[in-house]
CSV table of C-alpha atoms in Angstrom, one decimal:
chain,number,residue,atom,x,y,z
A,24,MET,CA,-0.3,0.1,0.0
A,25,ASP,CA,0.8,3.6,-0.8
A,26,THR,CA,2.8,5.2,2.0
A,27,ILE,CA,0.6,8.3,3.4
A,28,PHE,CA,1.0,11.4,5.4
A,29,ALA,CA,-1.2,13.9,6.9
A,30,LEU,CA,-1.3,16.4,9.8
A,31,ALA,CA,-3.2,15.0,12.5
A,32,THR,CA,-4.0,17.8,14.7
A,33,ALA,CA,-6.1,20.5,13.8
A,34,ARG,CA,-4.9,23.6,11.6
A,35,GLY,CA,-3.8,27.1,13.1
A,36,ARG,CA,-1.6,28.1,15.7
A,37,ALA,CA,-1.0,25.7,18.8
A,38,GLY,CA,1.8,24.7,21.0
A,39,VAL,CA,2.4,21.3,19.0
A,40,ALA,CA,1.4,20.2,15.6
A,41,VAL,CA,1.6,16.5,14.9
A,42,VAL,CA,2.2,14.9,11.4
A,43,ARG,CA,1.8,11.4,10.7
A,44,ILE,CA,3.5,9.2,8.0
A,45,SER,CA,2.3,5.7,7.5
A,46,GLY,CA,3.5,2.8,5.5
A,47,SER,CA,6.4,0.8,4.4
A,48,GLN,CA,8.2,4.0,3.4
A,49,ALA,CA,7.7,5.9,6.6
A,50,ARG,CA,11.2,5.4,8.3
A,51,GLY,CA,12.7,6.1,4.8
A,52,ALA,CA,11.1,9.2,4.2
A,53,ALA,CA,11.6,10.5,7.7
A,54,GLY,CA,15.3,9.5,7.1
A,55,ARG,CA,15.3,12.1,4.2
A,56,ILE,CA,14.2,15.3,6.3
A,57,MET,CA,16.6,14.3,9.4
A,58,ARG,CA,20.1,13.0,10.0
A,59,ASP,CA,19.0,9.8,11.6
A,60,VAL,CA,15.9,8.0,12.5
A,61,PRO,CA,15.4,7.3,16.3
A,62,THR,CA,14.8,3.8,17.0
A,63,SER,CA,11.6,4.5,19.1
A,64,ARG,CA,11.7,8.3,20.0
A,65,GLY,CA,14.0,11.1,20.1
A,66,VAL,CA,14.4,14.9,19.6
A,67,ARG,CA,15.7,15.7,16.1
A,68,ARG,CA,16.5,18.5,13.7
A,69,LEU,CA,14.2,18.7,10.2
A,70,PHE,CA,16.0,20.1,7.3
A,71,ASP,CA,14.6,20.7,3.7
A,72,ALA,CA,16.1,19.7,0.6
A,73,GLU,CA,18.8,22.4,0.6
A,74,GLY,CA,19.8,21.7,4.1
A,75,GLU,CA,17.9,24.7,5.5
A,76,LEU,CA,16.8,24.0,8.9
A,77,LEU,CA,12.7,23.4,9.1
A,78,ASP,CA,12.6,22.9,12.8
A,79,LYS,CA,13.7,20.8,15.9
A,80,ALA,CA,11.1,18.2,16.6
A,81,LEU,CA,10.0,15.5,19.0
A,82,VAL,CA,10.0,12.2,16.7
A,83,LEU,CA,8.2,8.9,17.7
A,84,CYS,CA,8.7,5.7,15.4
A,85,PHE,CA,6.1,2.9,15.6
A,86,ASP,CA,6.9,-0.4,14.4
A,87,ARG,CA,4.4,-2.7,12.1
A,88,GLY,CA,2.0,-4.5,14.1
A,89,ARG,CA,2.4,-1.9,17.2
A,90,SER,CA,1.1,1.3,15.6
A,91,PHE,CA,-2.6,2.6,15.2
A,92,THR,CA,-2.6,1.6,12.0
A,93,GLY,CA,-0.5,-1.7,12.4
A,94,GLU,CA,1.9,-0.1,9.7
A,95,ASP,CA,5.4,1.6,10.1
A,96,VAL,CA,4.4,4.9,11.7
A,97,VAL,CA,6.5,8.1,12.3
A,98,GLU,CA,4.9,11.1,14.0
A,99,LEU,CA,6.7,14.3,14.0
A,100,HIS,CA,5.8,16.6,17.0
A,101,LEU,CA,6.3,20.0,15.7
A,102,HIS,CA,6.2,23.7,16.9
A,103,GLY,CA,2.4,24.5,16.1
A,104,SER,CA,3.7,27.6,13.8
A,105,PRO,CA,1.4,27.3,10.7
A,106,ALA,CA,4.4,28.6,8.8
A,107,ILE,CA,6.4,25.5,10.5
A,108,VAL,CA,3.3,22.9,9.3
A,109,VAL,CA,3.2,24.3,5.9
A,110,ALA,CA,6.9,23.8,5.2
A,111,VAL,CA,7.0,20.2,6.6
A,112,LEU,CA,3.9,19.2,4.6
A,113,SER,CA,5.4,20.7,1.4
A,114,ILE,CA,8.7,18.8,1.7
A,115,LEU,CA,6.7,15.5,2.5
A,116,GLY,CA,4.6,16.5,-0.7
A,117,SER,CA,7.6,16.5,-2.8
A,118,ASP,CA,8.6,13.1,-1.6
A,119,THR,CA,7.6,10.8,-4.5
A,120,ALA,CA,7.6,7.7,-1.9
A,121,LEU,CA,4.8,9.7,-0.4
A,122,ARG,CA,1.3,11.0,-0.6
A,123,PRO,CA,-1.4,13.1,1.1
A,124,ALA,CA,-3.8,10.8,3.3
A,125,ASP,CA,-7.5,10.9,2.6
A,126,ALA,CA,-10.2,11.6,5.0
A,127,GLY,CA,-9.9,8.7,7.4
A,128,GLU,CA,-7.4,6.6,5.6
A,129,PHE,CA,-5.3,6.2,8.6
A,130,THR,CA,-8.4,4.6,10.6
A,131,ARG,CA,-9.1,2.7,7.5
A,132,ARG,CA,-5.9,1.0,7.4
A,133,ALA,CA,-6.3,0.4,11.2
A,134,LEU,CA,-9.5,-1.7,10.1
A,135,ASP,CA,-7.8,-3.5,7.2
A,136,ASN,CA,-5.0,-4.8,9.2
A,137,GLY,CA,-7.3,-5.8,12.1
A,138,CYS,CA,-6.1,-3.5,14.5
A,139,LEU,CA,-9.8,-2.1,14.9
A,140,ASP,CA,-13.3,-3.9,14.3
A,141,LEU,CA,-15.9,-1.8,12.5
A,142,ALA,CA,-17.8,-1.1,15.7
A,143,GLN,CA,-14.4,0.8,17.4
A,144,VAL,CA,-14.1,2.7,14.0
A,145,GLU,CA,-17.6,4.0,14.9
A,146,GLY,CA,-16.9,4.7,18.6
A,147,LEU,CA,-13.9,6.2,17.4
A,148,ALA,CA,-15.9,8.9,15.0
A,149,ASP,CA,-18.4,9.3,18.1
A,150,LEU,CA,-15.5,10.0,20.5
A,151,ILE,CA,-13.6,12.7,18.3
A,152,ASP,CA,-17.4,14.2,18.2
A,153,ALA,CA,-18.1,14.0,21.9
A,154,GLU,CA,-19.2,17.0,23.8
A,155,THR,CA,-20.5,16.1,26.7
A,156,GLU,CA,-19.6,13.4,29.6
A,157,SER,CA,-22.4,11.0,29.0
A,158,GLN,CA,-21.2,10.9,25.0
A,159,ARG,CA,-17.7,10.6,26.1
A,160,LYS,CA,-18.2,7.4,28.3
A,161,GLN,CA,-20.5,5.7,25.6
A,162,ALA,CA,-17.9,6.6,22.9
A,163,LEU,CA,-14.9,5.5,24.8
A,164,ARG,CA,-17.0,2.0,25.7
A,165,VAL,CA,-17.5,1.0,22.2
A,166,PHE,CA,-14.3,2.2,21.1
A,167,SER,CA,-12.4,0.1,23.7
A,168,GLY,CA,-14.0,-3.0,22.0
A,169,ALA,CA,-17.2,-3.4,24.1
A,170,LEU,CA,-19.3,-4.4,21.6
A,171,GLY,CA,-16.7,-6.6,19.8
A,172,GLU,CA,-16.7,-8.5,22.9
A,173,ILE,CA,-20.3,-9.0,23.3
A,174,ALA,CA,-20.5,-10.1,19.4
A,175,GLU,CA,-17.7,-12.5,20.2
A,176,ARG,CA,-19.5,-14.2,22.7
A,177,TRP,CA,-22.9,-14.5,20.9
A,178,ARG,CA,-20.9,-16.0,17.9
A,179,SER,CA,-19.0,-18.6,20.2
A,180,MET,CA,-22.6,-19.6,22.2
A,181,LEU,CA,-24.1,-19.8,18.4
A,182,ILE,CA,-21.1,-21.8,16.9
A,183,ARG,CA,-21.3,-24.1,19.8
A,184,ALA,CA,-25.0,-24.4,19.2
A,185,ALA,CA,-24.3,-25.1,15.6
A,186,ALA,CA,-21.6,-27.7,16.0
A,187,LEU,CA,-24.0,-29.5,18.5
A,188,LEU,CA,-26.5,-30.0,15.4
A,189,GLU,CA,-24.1,-30.5,13.0
A,190,ALA,CA,-22.9,-33.3,14.9
A,191,THR,CA,-26.2,-35.1,15.0
A,192,ILE,CA,-26.1,-35.0,11.1
A,193,ASP,CA,-23.1,-37.2,11.4
A,194,PHE,CA,-25.2,-39.9,13.2
A,195,VAL,CA,-28.1,-39.8,10.9
A,196,ASP,CA,-28.0,-43.5,10.5
A,197,GLU,CA,-27.1,-44.5,14.3
A,198,GLU,CA,-28.6,-43.4,17.3
A,199,VAL,CA,-27.5,-40.1,18.5
A,200,PRO,CA,-25.1,-40.4,21.7
A,201,VAL,CA,-26.9,-37.4,23.6
A,202,ASP,CA,-29.8,-35.6,22.9
A,203,VAL,CA,-28.6,-32.0,22.1
A,204,THR,CA,-31.9,-30.2,21.8
A,205,PRO,CA,-32.1,-29.0,25.6
A,206,GLU,CA,-28.6,-27.6,25.3
A,207,VAL,CA,-29.0,-25.8,22.1
A,208,ASP,CA,-32.2,-24.3,23.1
A,209,GLN,CA,-30.7,-22.8,26.2
A,210,LEU,CA,-28.3,-21.4,24.1
A,211,LEU,CA,-30.3,-19.7,21.6
A,212,ARG,CA,-32.6,-18.4,24.2
A,213,ALA,CA,-29.6,-16.9,26.1
A,214,VAL,CA,-28.3,-15.1,23.0
A,215,THR,CA,-31.8,-13.9,22.0
A,216,LEU,CA,-32.5,-12.4,25.3
A,217,GLU,CA,-29.1,-10.6,25.6
A,218,MET,CA,-29.9,-9.6,21.9
A,219,ASN,CA,-33.3,-8.0,22.7
A,220,LYS,CA,-31.8,-6.3,25.8
A,221,GLU,CA,-29.3,-4.5,23.6
A,222,ILE,CA,-32.1,-3.7,20.8
A,223,ALA,CA,-33.9,-2.2,23.4
A,224,GLY,CA,-31.0,0.2,24.3
A,225,VAL,CA,-30.3,1.6,20.8
A,226,HIS,CA,-32.6,4.3,20.8
A,227,ILE,CA,-31.5,5.4,24.1
A,228,ALA,CA,-27.8,5.3,22.6
A,229,GLU,CA,-28.8,7.2,19.6
A,230,ARG,CA,-30.2,9.8,21.7
A,231,ILE,CA,-27.1,10.0,24.1
A,232,ARG,CA,-25.0,10.8,20.7
A,233,ASP,CA,-27.2,12.9,19.0
A,234,GLY,CA,-28.9,14.6,21.8
A,235,PHE,CA,-32.4,14.1,23.8
A,236,GLU,CA,-35.0,16.4,23.2
A,237,VAL,CA,-36.9,18.7,26.1
A,238,ALA,CA,-40.1,20.4,24.6
A,239,ILE,CA,-41.4,23.2,26.6
A,240,ILE,CA,-45.1,23.6,25.9
A,241,GLY,CA,-48.2,25.5,27.0
A,242,GLU,CA,-50.3,28.2,26.2
A,243,PRO,CA,-49.6,31.6,24.6
A,244,ASN,CA,-47.5,34.0,26.9
A,245,VAL,CA,-47.3,31.7,29.6
A,246,GLY,CA,-43.0,32.2,29.8
A,247,LYS,CA,-42.1,29.8,27.5
A,248,SER,CA,-39.3,31.9,25.6
A,249,THR,CA,-38.2,33.7,28.8
A,250,LEU,CA,-37.7,29.9,30.4
A,251,LEU,CA,-36.0,29.0,27.5
A,252,ASN,CA,-33.5,32.2,27.5
A,253,ARG,CA,-32.9,31.7,31.2
A,254,LEU,CA,-31.8,28.0,30.3
A,255,ALA,CA,-29.7,29.2,27.6
A,256,GLY,CA,-28.2,32.1,29.3
A,257,ARG,CA,-28.7,34.2,26.4
A,258,GLU,CA,-31.5,35.9,24.6
A,259,VAL,CA,-32.2,33.0,22.0
A,260,ALA,CA,-36.1,33.7,21.5
A,261,ILE,CA,-38.2,36.8,21.2
A,262,THR,CA,-40.5,37.7,24.3
A,263,SER,CA,-43.3,39.7,24.3
A,264,GLU,CA,-46.9,40.3,25.8
A,265,VAL,CA,-48.4,39.9,22.4
A,266,ALA,CA,-50.0,36.1,22.1
A,267,GLY,CA,-48.3,34.3,19.1
A,268,THR,CA,-44.9,35.8,19.0
A,269,THR,CA,-43.3,32.1,18.7
A,270,ARG,CA,-44.3,30.8,15.2
A,271,ASP,CA,-41.4,28.0,14.9
A,272,VAL,CA,-39.9,25.7,16.9
A,273,ILE,CA,-36.7,27.1,18.4
A,274,GLU,CA,-33.9,24.7,19.4
A,275,VAL,CA,-31.3,25.4,21.9
A,276,ARG,CA,-28.3,22.6,22.4
A,277,MET,CA,-27.3,22.7,25.6
A,278,ASP,CA,-25.1,20.1,28.3
A,279,LEU,CA,-27.1,19.4,31.0
A,280,GLN,CA,-25.2,17.6,33.8
A,281,GLY,CA,-23.4,15.8,31.6
A,282,ILE,CA,-26.3,14.7,29.0
A,283,PRO,CA,-26.7,16.4,25.7
A,284,VAL,CA,-30.0,17.9,25.6
A,285,THR,CA,-31.5,19.9,22.9
A,286,VAL,CA,-34.6,22.4,24.5
A,287,LEU,CA,-37.4,23.1,22.3
A,288,ASP,CA,-39.6,26.2,22.6
A,289,THR,CA,-42.7,25.9,20.6
A,290,ALA,CA,-45.8,27.8,19.8
A,291,GLY,CA,-48.4,28.4,22.2
A,292,MET,CA,-51.0,25.7,22.6
A,293,ARG,CA,-54.3,27.7,21.3
A,294,GLU,CA,-57.4,27.4,18.9
A,295,THR,CA,-56.2,30.2,16.1
A,296,ASP,CA,-57.6,31.6,12.9
A,297,ASP,CA,-53.9,32.9,12.3
A,298,PHE,CA,-52.9,30.5,8.9
A,299,ILE,CA,-49.1,30.8,9.9
A,300,GLU,CA,-49.8,30.4,13.6
A,301,GLY,CA,-51.8,27.5,13.2
A,302,LEU,CA,-48.7,25.9,11.4
A,303,GLY,CA,-46.5,26.9,14.3
A,304,VAL,CA,-48.9,25.0,16.7
A,305,GLU,CA,-49.5,21.9,14.5
A,306,LYS,CA,-45.5,22.1,14.3
A,307,ALA,CA,-45.3,22.5,18.2
A,308,LYS,CA,-47.5,19.2,18.9
A,309,GLU,CA,-45.5,16.7,16.6
A,310,ARG,CA,-42.3,18.0,18.1
A,311,ALA,CA,-43.6,17.5,21.3
A,312,ALA,CA,-44.9,14.5,20.7
A,313,ARG,CA,-41.7,12.8,19.8
A,314,ALA,CA,-39.8,14.9,22.6
A,315,ASP,CA,-37.8,12.8,25.4
A,316,VAL,CA,-39.4,15.0,28.0
A,317,ARG,CA,-42.0,17.7,27.7
A,318,VAL,CA,-42.2,20.5,30.3
A,319,HIS,CA,-46.0,21.6,30.6
A,320,MET,CA,-46.1,25.4,31.9
A,321,MET,CA,-49.4,26.1,33.3
A,322,LEU,CA,-51.2,29.1,34.7
A,323,ASP,CA,-53.3,27.4,37.3
A,324,ASP,CA,-52.7,24.9,39.8
A,325,SER,CA,-54.4,21.9,37.9
A,326,ILE,CA,-51.4,20.0,37.9
A,327,PRO,CA,-52.0,16.2,37.4
A,328,THR,CA,-50.3,14.1,40.3
A,329,PRO,CA,-48.8,11.9,39.7
A,330,ASN,CA,-47.7,13.0,36.1
A,331,ILE,CA,-49.4,11.2,33.3
A,332,ASP,CA,-46.2,10.2,31.5
A,333,SER,CA,-42.7,9.3,32.8
A,334,GLY,CA,-41.7,12.1,30.2
A,335,ASP,CA,-43.9,14.6,31.3
A,336,ILE,CA,-43.3,17.3,33.8
A,337,TYR,CA,-46.0,19.6,35.0
A,338,VAL,CA,-45.1,23.2,36.4
A,339,ARG,CA,-46.8,26.2,37.5
A,340,ALA,CA,-45.7,29.2,35.3
A,341,LYS,CA,-44.7,32.5,36.3
A,342,ALA,CA,-43.7,31.6,39.8
A,343,ASP,CA,-42.8,35.2,40.6
A,344,LEU,CA,-46.2,36.5,40.3
A,345,SER,CA,-47.9,33.5,42.6
A,346,ASP,CA,-47.6,31.7,46.0
A,347,SER,CA,-48.4,28.5,44.4
A,348,ALA,CA,-47.5,25.4,46.6
A,349,ALA,CA,-47.1,23.6,43.4
A,350,LEU,CA,-43.7,23.2,41.4
A,351,SER,CA,-43.2,26.6,40.1
A,352,VAL,CA,-40.6,28.1,37.9
A,353,SER,CA,-39.9,31.5,36.4
A,354,GLY,CA,-38.0,32.6,33.6
A,355,MET,CA,-37.8,36.2,34.5
A,356,THR,CA,-36.1,35.7,37.9
A,357,GLY,CA,-35.2,32.1,37.8
A,358,ALA,CA,-36.9,30.8,40.8
A,359,GLY,CA,-37.4,26.9,40.6
A,360,VAL,CA,-35.6,26.6,37.3
A,361,ASP,CA,-32.7,24.4,39.2
A,362,ARG,CA,-35.5,22.2,40.5
A,363,LEU,CA,-36.6,21.7,36.8
A,364,ILE,CA,-33.2,21.2,35.6
A,365,GLY,CA,-32.8,18.3,38.6
A,366,LEU,CA,-36.3,16.6,37.4
A,367,VAL,CA,-35.6,16.7,33.8
A,368,SER,CA,-32.0,15.2,34.6
A,369,GLU,CA,-33.4,12.4,36.8
A,370,ILE,CA,-35.5,11.2,34.1
A,371,LEU,CA,-32.7,11.3,31.3
A,372,GLU,CA,-30.6,9.8,34.0
A,373,GLU,CA,-32.7,6.8,34.6
A,374,ARG,CA,-33.0,6.3,30.5
A,375,VAL,CA,-29.2,6.7,30.0
A,376,ALA,CA,-28.4,3.8,32.8
A,377,ALA,CA,-30.5,1.2,30.6
A,378,VAL,CA,-28.2,1.4,27.7
A,379,GLY,CA,-26.1,-0.9,26.4
A,380,VAL,CA,-23.2,-0.7,24.1
A,381,ALA,CA,-24.9,-0.9,20.6
A,382,MET,CA,-25.6,2.5,19.5
A,383,ARG,CA,-26.1,2.8,15.9
A,384,GLU,CA,-29.0,1.8,13.3
A,385,ARG,CA,-26.9,-0.3,11.7
A,386,HIS,CA,-26.2,-2.3,15.1
A,387,ARG,CA,-29.8,-2.8,15.8
A,388,ASN,CA,-30.7,-3.8,12.2
A,389,ALA,CA,-28.0,-6.7,12.7
A,390,MET,CA,-29.1,-7.7,15.9
A,391,GLN,CA,-33.0,-8.0,14.7
A,392,ARG,CA,-31.8,-10.0,11.9
A,393,ALA,CA,-29.9,-12.4,13.9
A,394,VAL,CA,-33.0,-12.5,16.4
A,395,GLU,CA,-35.2,-13.3,13.9
A,396,TYR,CA,-33.0,-16.2,12.6
A,397,LEU,CA,-33.1,-17.4,15.9
A,398,SER,CA,-36.4,-17.2,16.7
A,399,VAL,CA,-37.1,-19.7,13.7
A,400,ALA,CA,-34.4,-21.9,14.8
A,401,VAL,CA,-36.1,-22.1,18.2
A,402,THR,CA,-39.7,-22.9,16.8
A,403,MET,CA,-38.2,-25.6,14.1
A,404,LEU,CA,-36.3,-27.2,17.7
A,405,GLU,CA,-40.0,-27.6,18.8
A,406,ASP,CA,-41.0,-29.1,16.0
A,407,GLU,CA,-40.4,-33.2,15.4
A,408,ASN,CA,-40.3,-32.7,11.7
A,409,ALA,CA,-38.0,-30.0,11.3
A,410,THR,CA,-34.8,-31.3,9.7
A,411,VAL,CA,-31.7,-30.5,11.7
A,412,ASP,CA,-29.7,-29.2,8.8
A,413,LEU,CA,-32.5,-26.5,8.1
A,414,ILE,CA,-32.2,-25.7,11.3
A,415,ALA,CA,-28.2,-25.6,11.4
A,416,GLU,CA,-28.6,-23.0,8.3
A,417,GLU,CA,-30.8,-20.5,10.3
A,418,LEU,CA,-28.0,-20.5,13.1
A,419,ARG,CA,-25.5,-20.0,10.2
A,420,SER,CA,-27.8,-16.9,9.4
A,421,ALA,CA,-27.8,-15.6,12.8
A,422,ILE,CA,-24.0,-16.0,12.8
A,423,ARG,CA,-23.5,-13.7,10.0
A,424,SER,CA,-25.6,-11.1,11.1
A,425,VAL,CA,-23.4,-11.2,14.2
A,426,ASP,CA,-20.3,-10.8,12.2
A,427,SER,CA,-21.6,-8.3,10.6
A,428,LEU,CA,-21.9,-6.3,13.5
A,429,VAL,CA,-18.1,-6.0,13.8
A,430,GLY,CA,-17.3,-6.0,10.0
A,431,ARG,CA,-16.4,-9.2,9.5
A,432,VAL,CA,-18.9,-9.7,6.9
A,433,ASP,CA,-21.5,-7.7,4.7
A,434,VAL,CA,-20.3,-4.3,5.5
A,435,GLU,CA,-18.3,-2.9,2.5
A,436,HIS,CA,-21.3,-0.7,1.5
A,437,VAL,CA,-21.1,1.5,4.8
A,438,LEU,CA,-17.6,2.0,5.0
A,439,ASP,CA,-17.2,5.0,2.5
A,440,GLU,CA,-19.8,6.6,4.5
A,441,ILE,CA,-18.5,6.3,8.1
A,442,PHE,CA,-14.7,7.1,6.8
A,443,SER,CA,-16.2,10.3,5.3
A,444,SER,CA,-16.9,11.9,8.5
A,445,PHE,CA,-13.2,11.5,9.7
A,446,CYS,CA,-11.1,14.3,9.0
A,447,ILE,CA,-7.9,14.2,7.3
A,448,GLY,CA,-5.2,12.9,9.9
A,449,LYS,CA,-7.5,10.5,11.5
């Protein structure tokens, strides 16, 4: 494969800039810009083709099989001057043994060389994009290989079940020494149970990655936009005494105690003859129905007890104008806002606690296919007329679905999409 190079850190002025070279010619290329290449690490002076000093850099060398990509890798830790970076990249670009890396190509090589599985690649992409603590923890768990470990255990259990069944085929004309059906049934049901738990957690995992939605809903002039401004810490929504000011859904993304949340300010809920306002009300109803949590702001004390749904919180609006004993909030003064944030956080933290390690729709689809194959296999096990070879084929299909989780099979069509999200240098 070609030897590639790229800036692995963000462009612009910085304390340190890292240029990565990966491939069989990495050490040779490094040797052409420094007097000698260190065995593992060392400080070296870098020179251009005319022998002019470019920079004094920390040079790290990784042997094939012991690097991120699985290839020979040399990293140049330069002083983070844009001029130095441009000069070094220009010198490397003039080397005919090298070429600039494509987006995500270093990680693609790590996958091709067996250093990462596909689920770990996805976890790495999410780790790079992580903005909150919950996103970091979830992405790091997947990048560390948690999903691959679970998939490998499922695969081993299914291979064991398939081996037991196929062993009976060898005794087709003889009496089978042991009835393998109970153990096979137990293995299949155990895998199915674990997969269903992971499938149920995918939606929450997606929410952690993309952000939960909290909708603020209520009648016009109840203080929704004022509360949104208070939560955001800035003026993001127009507030006015004129009813119907908010026509569209206003979204503000924030970190709520380590959980990514998008707070929605919606149009006031009321009957109206104004066509545009009516569209806003309909959109508000649609978004509120899809939200994970709905904060109902009310002007009276007719608050349901307990709340109708686990995702619904009812609060008395404009706490600064009343002495209500119910949960009250005021976006104007901030009264009750901390308590409201605490309630929202409790609901979301409870949901986050149920998340597994599968975190993408691709994972859910692969597990769902496997569960369907296993369901057929379990049904056939209970049928005395079912043939063993057909049951074994269902298990082989389930194993292929498990393999697709970590990229062993049937994933070529998703690779380009995944790696296009990576920056050059990663």
